[in-house]
Every structure is written in C-alpha cells, then in structure tokens.
Amino acid sequence: MSDIKVKICGLSTEDTMQAALDAGADMVGLVFFPKSPRHVNLSDACKLADMARGKADIVALTVNMDLDGLSRINELVGPDYFQFHGSEAPESLAAAKVMHGKKIMKAISVSDKSDLEQALYYSIVADRILFDAKPPAGSDIPGGNGVSFDWALLEDLDLKKPFMLSGGLNMDNVAEAIRLSGAKEIDLSSGVERERGVKDPALIRSFLAKVKNTQAEAVKE
C-alpha cells in the first residue's frame, strides 16, 4: 500500500476540519444536501473552506442540485471539486464543468458488477469516479450510510481516470478494502463518527495515522 489518498467527507465543524487537516487529509468534503445529517449551510461552509484552502482539496457534495445552486456554492465557497452524488446525467456534469471551471467527481452506487458500466459512461466527463455502496432500503440519502459492497468487484478495473473507494470503511477494514479493490484513494464519512452525522476529531486523527502507518510498513516490506 503506497501513496493512498484520503478524503474525509461530511465535515461540519471547525474542530473536525482542523483534525482532518492536521492529520494530513488530501481532500475534505462539505455536504450540501438538507436531508443529510452532515449538511452544512453556506455560511459555515465558507468558514470551513477557508480553513482548508491551500491545504487540502475542497469537495462540495451535491445531490441533483440545479445550476443556480451550484453557482452559489461555487461563488461563495470556491470548491476545488464538485461531487455529484445523485442521478445527474453526464450532460449535467459537463455543463457544470464548463460553467464553473471546477473538477468533477461522480459517485456510482454499486451492488454488483453490472453497476460498473455506469462508471465507464461517466468517466468520459468526470475527472474522478467515487464508488459507493447502494443505500439500504428506506434510506433517503445516497451515501454516508455506513454500508459496503464487494470490494473485489473493482479489482483490475481500468477506467483511465482515478477512482475513490467509499462505503462502510473504518479502522478495522480499510487495509483489506484497499487490498481487495486495488483502490489508491479512499473516502471516509460514517467510519470516523461517534454518532450518525457527528464526526469525532480523535477518530479522524487515528484513522489517518493508521493509513500512513500501513503505508510505511508496506514500503519497508
């Protein structure tokens, strides 16, 4: 395991943002989706983004948001990436990319091999693909549900674009998830929370330390 990028998503407080930055997160995610327990308003998002600017890539997660909403986030928050986590069509991604000049990440919900075909479709437009588990029955949010999928489905996947692994990752299973999937990038949300929607600074620091230590051990071997 080497050069693993880590994104901590769903940050909503200054102490958790600071913990992620201090521990070396490569990307930090802000959620703009009112149904999510990790949703942040624009005022708080601006403060959090200012903390991260120049230290980690800022990712604005949206779900089927219209272009006006994206424009407002772009103007006030100034993210490095827009992460589309809904049922947005590739044309919507392309329009946002042209209008706002930002990199685009598209989340793909996975339960079996056939779902990976979507990734090939979206990778033509997106700069990065994020693979997440399909939400459980009854969930009204598309991600951050703490459930995983069969990571081995991603083995030997060749998208010609970077991809990120998400869904149910935590301290106990991240090494195995990386080994089975071949992912070089991982996304954490519920795995560093003490309760749903509430990030824990200590868990964030511990998780990032574990990833770095695992990488160091892999290099020694």
Short mmCIF file of C-alpha atoms in Angstrom, two decimals:
data_model
loop_
_atom_site.label_atom_id
_atom_site.label_comp_id
_atom_site.label_asym_id
_atom_site.label_seq_id
_atom_site.Cartn_x
_atom_site.Cartn_y
_atom_site.Cartn_z
CA MET A 1 0.00 0.00 0.00
CA SER A 2 1.55 3.29 -1.03
CA ASP A 3 0.51 6.84 -1.79
CA ILE A 4 -3.07 6.31 -0.64
CA LYS A 5 -5.13 9.49 -0.87
CA VAL A 6 -7.71 10.03 1.86
CA LYS A 7 -10.85 12.14 1.71
CA ILE A 8 -12.77 12.88 4.89
CA CYS A 9 -16.32 13.73 3.85
CA GLY A 10 -19.18 15.34 5.73
CA LEU A 11 -17.12 17.70 7.86
CA SER A 12 -19.31 20.30 9.51
CA THR A 13 -17.39 21.80 12.45
CA GLU A 14 -14.13 23.68 12.81
CA ASP A 15 -12.60 21.18 15.23
CA THR A 16 -13.20 18.22 12.93
CA MET A 17 -11.94 20.15 9.90
CA GLN A 18 -8.80 21.08 11.82
CA ALA A 19 -8.28 17.47 12.87
CA ALA A 20 -8.55 16.30 9.26
CA LEU A 21 -6.10 18.95 8.04
CA ASP A 22 -3.60 18.38 10.84
CA ALA A 23 -3.66 14.62 10.25
CA GLY A 24 -2.94 15.01 6.54
CA ALA A 25 -6.24 14.50 4.72
CA ASP A 26 -5.80 15.04 0.99
CA MET A 27 -9.43 16.02 0.40
CA VAL A 28 -12.16 17.37 2.66
CA GLY A 29 -15.84 17.10 1.79
CA LEU A 30 -18.66 19.52 2.56
CA VAL A 31 -22.19 18.19 2.12
CA PHE A 32 -24.88 20.42 0.60
CA PHE A 33 -27.93 18.21 0.93
CA PRO A 34 -30.54 19.15 3.56
CA LYS A 35 -31.70 15.54 4.10
CA SER A 36 -28.22 14.53 5.22
CA PRO A 37 -27.23 14.78 8.91
CA ARG A 38 -23.92 16.17 7.61
CA HIS A 39 -25.47 19.07 5.69
CA VAL A 40 -23.75 22.44 6.15
CA ASN A 41 -25.22 25.85 5.41
CA LEU A 42 -23.35 28.21 3.13
CA SER A 43 -22.15 30.45 5.94
CA ASP A 44 -20.50 27.59 7.84
CA ALA A 45 -19.22 26.06 4.62
CA CYS A 46 -17.40 29.28 3.74
CA LYS A 47 -15.56 29.26 7.08
CA LEU A 48 -14.64 25.60 6.78
CA ALA A 49 -13.47 26.01 3.19
CA ASP A 50 -11.27 28.95 4.18
CA MET A 51 -9.61 26.74 6.79
CA ALA A 52 -8.81 24.11 4.17
CA ARG A 53 -7.85 26.28 1.21
CA GLY A 54 -4.33 25.53 0.05
CA LYS A 55 -4.01 22.62 2.49
CA ALA A 56 -6.40 20.04 1.03
CA ASP A 57 -8.72 19.84 -1.96
CA ILE A 58 -12.20 21.11 -1.06
CA VAL A 59 -15.02 18.94 -2.36
CA ALA A 60 -18.63 20.19 -2.48
CA LEU A 61 -21.03 17.24 -2.43
CA THR A 62 -24.41 17.84 -4.01
CA VAL A 63 -27.39 15.67 -4.95
CA ASN A 64 -29.34 16.56 -8.10
CA MET A 65 -28.74 20.26 -7.50
CA ASP A 66 -29.71 22.76 -10.17
CA LEU A 67 -27.18 25.04 -11.88
CA ASP A 68 -28.22 28.07 -9.82
CA GLY A 69 -27.47 26.21 -6.60
CA LEU A 70 -24.12 25.07 -7.92
CA SER A 71 -23.31 28.62 -8.99
CA ARG A 72 -23.99 29.92 -5.49
CA ILE A 73 -21.73 27.31 -3.90
CA ASN A 74 -19.05 28.00 -6.48
CA GLU A 75 -19.17 31.73 -5.90
CA LEU A 76 -19.27 31.70 -2.09
CA VAL A 77 -17.39 28.54 -1.11
CA GLY A 78 -14.99 28.16 -4.03
CA PRO A 79 -14.53 24.36 -4.00
CA ASP A 80 -11.85 22.55 -5.98
CA TYR A 81 -14.28 19.76 -6.88
CA PHE A 82 -18.00 19.29 -7.27
CA GLN A 83 -19.04 15.79 -6.23
CA PHE A 84 -22.29 14.69 -7.83
CA HIS A 85 -23.93 12.03 -5.68
CA GLY A 86 -27.38 11.79 -7.27
CA SER A 87 -28.82 10.68 -10.59
CA GLU A 88 -27.23 13.50 -12.58
CA ALA A 89 -26.75 12.82 -16.28
CA PRO A 90 -23.29 13.14 -17.86
CA GLU A 91 -24.58 16.23 -19.67
CA SER A 92 -25.19 17.91 -16.30
CA LEU A 93 -21.64 17.16 -15.23
CA ALA A 94 -20.29 18.59 -18.46
CA ALA A 95 -22.39 21.76 -18.10
CA ALA A 96 -21.19 22.33 -14.53
CA LYS A 97 -17.60 21.75 -15.56
CA VAL A 98 -17.79 24.30 -18.34
CA MET A 99 -19.74 26.89 -16.32
CA HIS A 100 -17.68 26.74 -13.15
CA GLY A 101 -14.28 25.54 -14.29
CA LYS A 102 -14.06 23.00 -11.47
CA LYS A 103 -13.03 19.37 -11.40
CA ILE A 104 -15.88 16.89 -11.27
CA MET A 105 -16.27 13.73 -9.17
CA LYS A 106 -19.20 11.40 -9.85
CA ALA A 107 -20.44 8.88 -7.29
CA ILE A 108 -21.54 5.49 -8.63
CA SER A 109 -23.70 3.24 -6.43
CA VAL A 110 -22.54 -0.38 -6.57
CA SER A 111 -24.13 -3.67 -5.62
CA ASP A 112 -22.92 -5.94 -8.43
CA LYS A 113 -20.59 -5.99 -11.44
CA SER A 114 -23.17 -4.56 -13.83
CA ASP A 115 -23.17 -1.26 -11.92
CA LEU A 116 -19.60 -0.63 -13.01
CA GLU A 117 -20.76 0.02 -16.57
CA GLN A 118 -22.05 3.41 -15.39
CA ALA A 119 -18.54 4.35 -14.37
CA LEU A 120 -17.26 3.88 -17.92
CA TYR A 121 -20.09 6.09 -19.14
CA TYR A 122 -19.44 8.90 -16.64
CA SER A 123 -15.64 8.73 -16.77
CA ILE A 124 -15.73 10.38 -20.18
CA VAL A 125 -16.75 13.62 -18.43
CA ALA A 126 -15.76 13.21 -14.76
CA ASP A 127 -12.21 13.78 -13.53
CA ARG A 128 -12.66 11.16 -10.81
CA ILE A 129 -15.14 8.38 -10.02
CA LEU A 130 -16.22 7.51 -6.48
CA PHE A 131 -17.61 4.03 -5.89
CA ASP A 132 -20.08 3.81 -3.00
CA ALA A 133 -22.46 1.10 -1.83
CA LYS A 134 -26.08 1.33 -2.87
CA PRO A 135 -28.09 2.79 0.01
CA PRO A 136 -30.08 0.33 2.12
CA ALA A 137 -33.83 0.08 1.64
CA GLY A 138 -35.61 3.01 3.24
CA SER A 139 -32.61 5.35 3.29
CA ASP A 140 -33.30 8.83 1.94
CA ILE A 141 -29.64 9.74 1.49
CA PRO A 142 -27.48 8.30 -1.31
CA GLY A 143 -24.25 8.00 0.70
CA GLY A 144 -22.79 8.03 4.19
CA ASN A 145 -24.92 5.07 5.22
CA GLY A 146 -22.07 3.02 6.66
CA VAL A 147 -22.64 0.06 4.34
CA SER A 148 -20.11 -1.52 1.99
CA PHE A 149 -20.15 -3.59 -1.19
CA ASP A 150 -17.97 -6.38 -2.56
CA TRP A 151 -14.66 -4.55 -2.93
CA ALA A 152 -13.23 -7.28 -5.15
CA LEU A 153 -15.57 -6.07 -7.91
CA LEU A 154 -13.12 -3.22 -8.52
CA GLU A 155 -10.07 -5.44 -8.89
CA ASP A 156 -8.25 -4.81 -12.19
CA LEU A 157 -10.69 -2.04 -13.10
CA ASP A 158 -9.20 0.25 -15.76
CA LEU A 159 -11.14 3.50 -16.08
CA LYS A 160 -8.31 5.69 -17.39
CA LYS A 161 -9.38 8.03 -14.58
CA PRO A 162 -8.63 7.98 -10.83
CA PHE A 163 -11.24 6.29 -8.67
CA MET A 164 -12.05 6.51 -4.99
CA LEU A 165 -13.48 3.80 -2.75
CA SER A 166 -16.24 4.67 -0.30
CA GLY A 167 -18.92 2.95 1.76
CA GLY A 168 -18.61 1.43 5.21
CA LEU A 169 -14.86 1.93 5.59
CA ASN A 170 -13.37 2.14 9.07
CA MET A 171 -10.20 1.47 11.06
CA ASP A 172 -10.78 -2.27 11.08
CA ASN A 173 -11.44 -2.93 7.40
CA VAL A 174 -9.63 -0.24 5.40
CA ALA A 175 -6.46 -2.27 4.76
CA GLU A 176 -8.50 -5.21 3.49
CA ALA A 177 -10.68 -2.93 1.36
CA ILE A 178 -7.63 -1.44 -0.32
CA ARG A 179 -6.07 -4.87 -0.86
CA LEU A 180 -9.18 -6.36 -2.47
CA SER A 181 -10.19 -3.37 -4.58
CA GLY A 182 -6.79 -2.08 -5.62
CA ALA A 183 -8.00 1.43 -4.77
CA LYS A 184 -5.40 4.15 -4.33
CA GLU A 185 -7.92 6.61 -2.91
CA ILE A 186 -10.45 6.20 -0.11
CA ASP A 187 -13.35 8.24 1.20
CA LEU A 188 -14.48 8.19 4.84
CA SER A 189 -17.61 9.58 6.44
CA SER A 190 -19.53 7.42 8.93
CA GLY A 191 -16.36 5.48 9.78
CA VAL A 192 -14.99 8.45 11.74
CA GLU A 193 -18.22 9.39 13.55
CA ARG A 194 -19.13 8.85 17.19
CA GLU A 195 -22.81 9.01 16.24
CA ARG A 196 -24.63 9.47 12.96
CA GLY A 197 -23.57 12.75 11.39
CA VAL A 198 -21.21 13.72 14.23
CA LYS A 199 -17.53 13.44 13.34
CA ASP A 200 -15.01 12.66 16.08
CA PRO A 201 -11.65 14.50 15.86
CA ALA A 202 -9.85 11.66 17.64
CA LEU A 203 -11.24 9.06 15.23
CA ILE A 204 -10.21 11.21 12.26
CA ARG A 205 -6.65 11.51 13.56
CA SER A 206 -6.46 7.81 14.41
CA PHE A 207 -7.74 6.73 11.02
CA LEU A 208 -5.32 8.89 9.05
CA ALA A 209 -2.45 7.77 11.28
CA LYS A 210 -3.36 4.13 10.62
CA VAL A 211 -3.36 4.64 6.85
CA LYS A 212 0.02 6.37 6.99
CA ASN A 213 1.48 3.68 9.25
CA THR A 214 0.17 0.92 7.00
CA GLN A 215 1.74 2.63 4.00
CA ALA A 216 5.07 2.94 5.83
CA GLU A 217 5.03 -0.76 6.73
CA ALA A 218 4.24 -1.69 3.14
CA VAL A 219 7.24 0.31 1.91
CA LYS A 220 9.53 -1.49 4.41
CA GLU A 221 8.37 -4.87 3.16
#
